[in-house]
XYZ file of N, CA and C in Angstrom:
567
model
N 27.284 18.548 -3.008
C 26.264 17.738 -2.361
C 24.928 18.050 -3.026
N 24.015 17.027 -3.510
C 22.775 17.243 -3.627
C 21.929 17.404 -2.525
N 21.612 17.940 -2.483
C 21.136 18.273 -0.558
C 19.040 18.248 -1.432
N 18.130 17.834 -0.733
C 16.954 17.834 -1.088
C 16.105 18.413 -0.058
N 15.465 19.488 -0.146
C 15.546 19.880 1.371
C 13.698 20.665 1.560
N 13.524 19.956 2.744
C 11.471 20.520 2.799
C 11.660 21.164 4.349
N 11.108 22.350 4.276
C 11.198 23.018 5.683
C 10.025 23.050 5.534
N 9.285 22.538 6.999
C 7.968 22.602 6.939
C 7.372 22.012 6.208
N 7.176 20.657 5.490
C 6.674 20.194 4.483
C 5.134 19.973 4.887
N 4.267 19.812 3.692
C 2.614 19.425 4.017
C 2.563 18.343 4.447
N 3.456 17.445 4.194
C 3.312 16.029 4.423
C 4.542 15.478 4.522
N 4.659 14.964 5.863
C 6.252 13.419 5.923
C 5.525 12.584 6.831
N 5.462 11.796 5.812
C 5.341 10.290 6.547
C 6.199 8.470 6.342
N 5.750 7.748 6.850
C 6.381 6.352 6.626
C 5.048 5.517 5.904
N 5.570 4.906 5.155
C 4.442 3.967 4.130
C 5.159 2.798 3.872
N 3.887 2.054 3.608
C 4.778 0.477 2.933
C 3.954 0.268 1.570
N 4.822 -0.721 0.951
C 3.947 -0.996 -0.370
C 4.259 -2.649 -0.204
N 2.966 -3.782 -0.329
C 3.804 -4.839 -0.411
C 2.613 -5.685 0.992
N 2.794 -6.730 1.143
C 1.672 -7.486 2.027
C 2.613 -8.040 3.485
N 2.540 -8.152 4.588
C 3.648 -8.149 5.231
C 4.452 -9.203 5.052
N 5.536 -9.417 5.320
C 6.683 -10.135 5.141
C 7.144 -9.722 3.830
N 7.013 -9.270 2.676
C 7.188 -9.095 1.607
C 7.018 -7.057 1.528
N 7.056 -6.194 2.535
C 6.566 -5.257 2.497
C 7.865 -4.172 2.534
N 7.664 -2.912 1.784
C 8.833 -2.183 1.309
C 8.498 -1.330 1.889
N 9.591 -0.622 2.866
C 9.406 0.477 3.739
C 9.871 2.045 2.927
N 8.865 3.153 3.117
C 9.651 4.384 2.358
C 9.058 5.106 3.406
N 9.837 6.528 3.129
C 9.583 7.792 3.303
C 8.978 8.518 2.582
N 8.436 9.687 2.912
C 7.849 10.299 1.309
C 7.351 11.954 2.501
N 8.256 13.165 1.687
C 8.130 14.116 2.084
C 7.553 15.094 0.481
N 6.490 16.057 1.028
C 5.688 16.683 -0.207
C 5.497 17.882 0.167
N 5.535 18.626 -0.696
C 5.048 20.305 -0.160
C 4.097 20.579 -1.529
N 2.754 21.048 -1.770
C 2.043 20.968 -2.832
C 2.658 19.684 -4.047
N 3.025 20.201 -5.178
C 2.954 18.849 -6.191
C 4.788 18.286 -6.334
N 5.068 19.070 -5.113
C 6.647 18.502 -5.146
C 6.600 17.159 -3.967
N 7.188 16.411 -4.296
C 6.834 14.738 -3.907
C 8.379 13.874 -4.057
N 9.312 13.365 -2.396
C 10.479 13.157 -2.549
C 10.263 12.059 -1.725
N 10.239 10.763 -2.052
C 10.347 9.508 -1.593
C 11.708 8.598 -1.638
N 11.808 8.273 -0.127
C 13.048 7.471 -0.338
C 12.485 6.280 0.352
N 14.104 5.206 -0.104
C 13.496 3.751 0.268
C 14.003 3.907 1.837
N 13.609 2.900 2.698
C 14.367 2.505 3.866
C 13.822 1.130 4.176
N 15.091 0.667 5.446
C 14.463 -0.741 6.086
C 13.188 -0.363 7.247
N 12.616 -1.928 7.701
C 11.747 -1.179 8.619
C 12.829 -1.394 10.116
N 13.645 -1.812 9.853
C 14.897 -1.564 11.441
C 14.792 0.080 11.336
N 15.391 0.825 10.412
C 15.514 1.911 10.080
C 14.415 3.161 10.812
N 13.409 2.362 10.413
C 12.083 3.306 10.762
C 11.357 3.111 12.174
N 12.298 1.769 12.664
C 11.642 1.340 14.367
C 12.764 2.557 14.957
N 14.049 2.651 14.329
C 15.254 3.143 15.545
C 14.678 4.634 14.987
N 14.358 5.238 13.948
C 14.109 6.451 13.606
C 12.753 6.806 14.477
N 11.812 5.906 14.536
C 10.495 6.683 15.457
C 10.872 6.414 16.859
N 11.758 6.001 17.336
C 12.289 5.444 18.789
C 12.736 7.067 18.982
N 14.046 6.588 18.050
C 14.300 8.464 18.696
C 13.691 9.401 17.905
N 12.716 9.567 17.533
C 12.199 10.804 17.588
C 11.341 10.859 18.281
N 10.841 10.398 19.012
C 10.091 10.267 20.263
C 10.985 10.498 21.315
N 12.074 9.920 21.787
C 13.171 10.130 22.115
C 13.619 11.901 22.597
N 13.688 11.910 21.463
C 14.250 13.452 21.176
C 12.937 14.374 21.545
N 12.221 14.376 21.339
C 10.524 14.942 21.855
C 10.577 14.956 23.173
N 10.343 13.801 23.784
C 9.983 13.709 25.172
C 11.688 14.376 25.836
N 12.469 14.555 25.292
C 13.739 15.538 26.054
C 13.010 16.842 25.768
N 13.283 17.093 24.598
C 13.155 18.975 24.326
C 11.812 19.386 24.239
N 11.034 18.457 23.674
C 9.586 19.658 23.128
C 8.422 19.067 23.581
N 8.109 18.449 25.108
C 7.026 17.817 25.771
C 6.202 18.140 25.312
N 6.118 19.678 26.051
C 4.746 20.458 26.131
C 3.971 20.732 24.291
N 5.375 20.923 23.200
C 4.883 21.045 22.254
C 4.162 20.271 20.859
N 4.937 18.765 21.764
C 4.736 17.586 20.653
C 3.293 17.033 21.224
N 2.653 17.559 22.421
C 1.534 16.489 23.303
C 0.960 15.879 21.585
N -0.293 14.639 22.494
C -1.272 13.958 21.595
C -1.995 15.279 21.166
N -2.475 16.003 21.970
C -3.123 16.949 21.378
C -3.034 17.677 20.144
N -1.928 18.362 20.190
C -0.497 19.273 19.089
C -0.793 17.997 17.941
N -0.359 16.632 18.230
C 0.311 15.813 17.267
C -1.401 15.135 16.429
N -2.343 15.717 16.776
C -3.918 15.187 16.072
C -4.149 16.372 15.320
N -3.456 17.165 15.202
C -3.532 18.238 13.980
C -2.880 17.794 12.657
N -1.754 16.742 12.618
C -1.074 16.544 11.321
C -1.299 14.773 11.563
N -2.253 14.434 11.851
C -2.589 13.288 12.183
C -2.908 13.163 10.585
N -2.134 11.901 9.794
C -2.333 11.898 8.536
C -2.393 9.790 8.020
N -3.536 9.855 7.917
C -3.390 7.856 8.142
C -3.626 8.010 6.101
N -3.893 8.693 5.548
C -3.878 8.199 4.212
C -2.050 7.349 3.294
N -2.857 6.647 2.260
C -1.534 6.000 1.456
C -0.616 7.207 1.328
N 0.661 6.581 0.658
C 1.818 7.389 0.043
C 1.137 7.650 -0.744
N 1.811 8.555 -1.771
C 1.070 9.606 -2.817
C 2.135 8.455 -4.286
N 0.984 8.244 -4.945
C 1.591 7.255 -6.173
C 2.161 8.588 -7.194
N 2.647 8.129 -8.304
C 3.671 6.688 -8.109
C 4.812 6.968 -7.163
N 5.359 5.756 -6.643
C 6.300 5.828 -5.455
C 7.249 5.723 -6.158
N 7.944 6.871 -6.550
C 9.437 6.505 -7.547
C 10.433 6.836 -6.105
N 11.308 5.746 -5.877
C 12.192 5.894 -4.957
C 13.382 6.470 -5.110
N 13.669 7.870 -4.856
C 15.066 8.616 -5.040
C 16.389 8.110 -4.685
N 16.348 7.268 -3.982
C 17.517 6.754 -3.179
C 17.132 6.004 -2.330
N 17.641 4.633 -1.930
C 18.054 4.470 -0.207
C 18.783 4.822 0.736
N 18.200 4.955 1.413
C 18.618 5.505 3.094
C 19.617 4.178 3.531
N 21.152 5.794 3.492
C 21.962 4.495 4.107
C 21.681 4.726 6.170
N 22.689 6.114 6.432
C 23.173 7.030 7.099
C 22.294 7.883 7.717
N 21.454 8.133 8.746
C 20.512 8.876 8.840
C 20.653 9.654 10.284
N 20.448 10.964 10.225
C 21.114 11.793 11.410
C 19.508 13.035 11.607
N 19.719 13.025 13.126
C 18.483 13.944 13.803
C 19.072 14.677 14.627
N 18.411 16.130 15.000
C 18.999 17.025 15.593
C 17.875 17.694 16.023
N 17.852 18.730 17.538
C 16.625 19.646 17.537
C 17.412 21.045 17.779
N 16.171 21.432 16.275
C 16.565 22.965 16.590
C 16.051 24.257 17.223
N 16.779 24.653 18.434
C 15.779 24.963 19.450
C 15.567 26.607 19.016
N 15.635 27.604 18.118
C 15.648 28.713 17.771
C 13.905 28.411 17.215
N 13.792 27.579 16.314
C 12.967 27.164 15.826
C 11.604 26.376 16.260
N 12.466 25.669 17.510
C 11.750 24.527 18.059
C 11.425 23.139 16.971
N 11.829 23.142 16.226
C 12.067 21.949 15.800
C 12.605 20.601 15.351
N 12.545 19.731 14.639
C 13.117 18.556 14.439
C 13.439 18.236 13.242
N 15.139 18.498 12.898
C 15.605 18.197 11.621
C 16.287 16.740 11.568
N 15.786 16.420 10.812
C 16.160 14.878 9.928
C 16.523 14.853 9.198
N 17.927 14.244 8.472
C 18.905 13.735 7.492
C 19.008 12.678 7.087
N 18.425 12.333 5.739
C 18.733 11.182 5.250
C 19.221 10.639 4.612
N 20.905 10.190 4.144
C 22.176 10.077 3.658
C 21.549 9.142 2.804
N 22.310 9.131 1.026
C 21.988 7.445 0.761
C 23.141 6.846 0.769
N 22.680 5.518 0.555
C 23.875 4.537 0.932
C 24.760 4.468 -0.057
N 25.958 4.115 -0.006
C 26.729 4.517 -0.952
C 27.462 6.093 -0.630
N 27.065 7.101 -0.642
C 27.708 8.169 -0.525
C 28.589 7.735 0.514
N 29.460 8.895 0.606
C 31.090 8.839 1.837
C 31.071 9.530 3.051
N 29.630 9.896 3.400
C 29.010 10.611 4.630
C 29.355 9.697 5.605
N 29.834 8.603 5.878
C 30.373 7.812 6.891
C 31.473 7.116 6.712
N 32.395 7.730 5.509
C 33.793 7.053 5.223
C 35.023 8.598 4.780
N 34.149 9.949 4.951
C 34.649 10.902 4.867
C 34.650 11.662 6.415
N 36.365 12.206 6.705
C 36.456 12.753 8.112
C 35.680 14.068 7.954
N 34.836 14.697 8.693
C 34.135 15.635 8.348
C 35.167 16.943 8.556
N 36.118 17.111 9.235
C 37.253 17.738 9.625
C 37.773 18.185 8.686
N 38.608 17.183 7.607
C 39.286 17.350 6.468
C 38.420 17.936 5.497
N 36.616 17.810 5.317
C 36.081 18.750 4.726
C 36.064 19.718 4.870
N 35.870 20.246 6.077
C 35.965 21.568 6.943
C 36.465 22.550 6.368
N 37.969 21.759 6.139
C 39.274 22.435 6.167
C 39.253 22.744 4.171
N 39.226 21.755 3.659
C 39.398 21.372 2.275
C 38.456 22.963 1.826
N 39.312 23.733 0.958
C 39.037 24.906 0.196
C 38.736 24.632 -1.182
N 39.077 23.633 -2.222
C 38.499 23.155 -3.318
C 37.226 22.186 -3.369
N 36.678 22.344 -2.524
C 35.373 21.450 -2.724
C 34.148 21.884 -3.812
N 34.286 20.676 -4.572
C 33.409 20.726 -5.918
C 31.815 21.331 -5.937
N 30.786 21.666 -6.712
C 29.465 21.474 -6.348
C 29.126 20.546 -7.722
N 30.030 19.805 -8.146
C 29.917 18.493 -8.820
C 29.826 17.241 -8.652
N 28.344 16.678 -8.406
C 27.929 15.849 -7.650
C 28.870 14.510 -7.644
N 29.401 14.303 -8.963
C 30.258 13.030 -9.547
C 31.658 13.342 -8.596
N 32.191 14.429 -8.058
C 33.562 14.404 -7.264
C 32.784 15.061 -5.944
N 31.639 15.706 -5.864
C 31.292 15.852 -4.638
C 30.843 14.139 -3.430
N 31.978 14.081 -2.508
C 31.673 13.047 -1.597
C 30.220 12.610 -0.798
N 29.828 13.731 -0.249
C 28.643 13.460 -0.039
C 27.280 13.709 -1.331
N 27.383 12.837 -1.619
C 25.811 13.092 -2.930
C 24.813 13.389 -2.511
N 23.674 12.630 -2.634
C 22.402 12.585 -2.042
C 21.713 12.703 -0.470
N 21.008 13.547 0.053
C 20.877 14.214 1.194
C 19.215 14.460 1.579
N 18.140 14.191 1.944
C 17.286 14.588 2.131
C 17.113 15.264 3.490
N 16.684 16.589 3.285
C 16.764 17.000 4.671
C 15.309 17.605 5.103
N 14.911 17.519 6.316
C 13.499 17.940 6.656
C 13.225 18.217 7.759
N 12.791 19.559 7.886
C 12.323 19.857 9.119
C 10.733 20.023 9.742
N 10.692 19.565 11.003
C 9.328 19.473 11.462
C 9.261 19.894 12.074
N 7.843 20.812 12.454
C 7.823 21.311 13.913
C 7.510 19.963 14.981
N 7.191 20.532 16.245
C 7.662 19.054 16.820
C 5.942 18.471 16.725
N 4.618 18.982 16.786
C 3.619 18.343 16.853
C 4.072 17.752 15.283
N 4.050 17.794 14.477
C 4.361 17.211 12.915
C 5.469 15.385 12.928
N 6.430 16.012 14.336
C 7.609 14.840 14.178
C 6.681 14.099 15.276
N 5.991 14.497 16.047
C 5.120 13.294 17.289
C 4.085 12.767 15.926
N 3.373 13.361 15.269
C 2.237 12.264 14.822
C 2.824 11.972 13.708
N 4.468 12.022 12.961
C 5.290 11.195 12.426
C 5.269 9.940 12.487
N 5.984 9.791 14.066
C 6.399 8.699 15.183
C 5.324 8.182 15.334
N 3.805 8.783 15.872
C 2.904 7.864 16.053
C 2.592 6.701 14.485
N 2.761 7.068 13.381
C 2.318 6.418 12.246
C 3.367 5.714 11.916
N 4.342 5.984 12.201
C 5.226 5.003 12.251
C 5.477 3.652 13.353
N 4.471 4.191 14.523
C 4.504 2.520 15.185
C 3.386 2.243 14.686
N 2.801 2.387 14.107
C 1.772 2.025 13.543
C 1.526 1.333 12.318
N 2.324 1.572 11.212
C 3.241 1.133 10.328
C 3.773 -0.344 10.600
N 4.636 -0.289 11.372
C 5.238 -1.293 12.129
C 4.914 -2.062 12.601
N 3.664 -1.984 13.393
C 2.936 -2.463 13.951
C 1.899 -3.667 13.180
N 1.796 -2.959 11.749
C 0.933 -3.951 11.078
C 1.481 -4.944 10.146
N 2.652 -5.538 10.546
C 3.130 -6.100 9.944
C 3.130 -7.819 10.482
N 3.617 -8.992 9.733
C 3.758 -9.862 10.520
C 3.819 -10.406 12.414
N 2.945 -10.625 12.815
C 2.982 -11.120 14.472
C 3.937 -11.984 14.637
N 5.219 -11.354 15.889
C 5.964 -12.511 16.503
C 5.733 -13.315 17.155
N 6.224 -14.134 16.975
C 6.262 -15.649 18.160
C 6.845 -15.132 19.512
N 5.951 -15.682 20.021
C 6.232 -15.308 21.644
C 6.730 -16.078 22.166
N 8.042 -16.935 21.369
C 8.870 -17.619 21.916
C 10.400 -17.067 21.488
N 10.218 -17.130 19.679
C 11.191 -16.419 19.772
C 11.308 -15.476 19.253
N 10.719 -14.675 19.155
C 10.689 -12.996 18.602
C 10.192 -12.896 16.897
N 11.001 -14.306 16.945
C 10.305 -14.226 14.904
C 9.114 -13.910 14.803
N 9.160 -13.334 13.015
C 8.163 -13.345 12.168
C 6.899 -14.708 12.604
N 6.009 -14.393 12.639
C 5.103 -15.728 11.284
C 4.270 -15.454 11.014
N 4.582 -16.332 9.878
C 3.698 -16.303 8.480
C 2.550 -16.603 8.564
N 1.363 -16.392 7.451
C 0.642 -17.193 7.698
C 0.223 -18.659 7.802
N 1.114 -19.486 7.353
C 1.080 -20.715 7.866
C 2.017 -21.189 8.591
N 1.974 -19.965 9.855
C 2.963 -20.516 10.513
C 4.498 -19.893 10.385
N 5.127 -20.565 11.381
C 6.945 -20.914 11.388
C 7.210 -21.762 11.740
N 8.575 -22.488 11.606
C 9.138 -23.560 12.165
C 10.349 -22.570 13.331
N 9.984 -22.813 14.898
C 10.035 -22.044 15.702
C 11.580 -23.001 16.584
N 12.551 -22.193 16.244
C 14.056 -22.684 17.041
C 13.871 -23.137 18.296
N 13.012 -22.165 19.038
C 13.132 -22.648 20.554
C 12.093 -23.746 20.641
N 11.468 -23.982 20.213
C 10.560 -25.318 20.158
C 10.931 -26.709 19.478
N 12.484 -26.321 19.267
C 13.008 -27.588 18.846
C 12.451 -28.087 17.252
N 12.255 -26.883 16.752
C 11.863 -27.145 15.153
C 10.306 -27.486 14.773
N 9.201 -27.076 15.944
C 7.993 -27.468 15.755
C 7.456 -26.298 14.861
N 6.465 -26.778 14.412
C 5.597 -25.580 13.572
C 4.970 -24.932 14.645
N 4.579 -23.655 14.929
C 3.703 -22.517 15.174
C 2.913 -22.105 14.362
């Protein structure tokens, strides 16, 4: 497995490159001049700041508050150039409570991290560290303390947020000139 891995990183955040409707969602985790950007959708990054908020407001209230989370409060761009390591197929969260924090996994697509029984790895005593027969490849892994994963989540609805306005009829996009809106029987909006 290539496993890519930031404990404690200076910086994880969500960025876009691109004007909305046309806009490319990444990740991008950095510790001084080391810099690991992956691609993702923005579905990806609504269900990823859902639960990690999610996962916060269960385990680490008191530690994620607004307060805690305006210390790594970070609104600047991604760090250029955005060379994208992979896309995010597979993506898995966990809290680790020794630590108190919030580890995130980000599988790329393509690897066999969701077509391999994890069991039969378990068990399997010849497993390669040759990425070409190793099943799971590419892996980004990152841990946050939890004020770090709350003002994550906050920039990520935020992110999200600035993208195309839905129709408040039917949830769609529109553009700037508009949509041609289903529930209105094909009228422009």
């Amino acid at each position: 497995m290539a496993l890519i891995s930031y404990d404690q990183p200076d910086r994880f955040v969500v960025g876009t490159i691109g004007e909305p409707g046309q806009r490319e969602f990444y990740l991008q985790a950095s510790t001084g001049n080391r810099i690991t950007t992956v691609g993702v959708e923005k579905t990806q990054v609504t269900v990823l700041v859902d639960r990690v908020n999610d996962l916060l407001d269960e385990f680490a209230a008191g530690l994620a508050s607004e307060q805690a989370a305006q210390a790594y409060q970070d609104d600047a761009p991604l760090s250029t150039p955005v060379d994208e390591e992979f896309r995010v197929g597979t993506m898995g969260l966990s809290w680790e409570p020794r630590t108190l924090s919030l580890v995130l996994e980000l599988h790329a697509v393509g690897d066999a991290f969701d077509t391999v029984d994890i069991e039969e790895l378990a068990d399997a005593d010849d497993l390669s560290d040759d990425p070409a027969t190793d099943p799971l490849q590419l892996v980004l892994r990152v841990t946050l303390p939890a004020a770090m994963a709350r003002a994550f989540a906050r920039r990520g609805l935020r992110v999200i947020a600035a993208g195309r306005p839905q129709c408040p009829f039917c949830a769609g996009p529109i553009d700037p000139n508009g949509h041609i809106c289903p529930r209105a029987n094909g009228y422009r909006r």
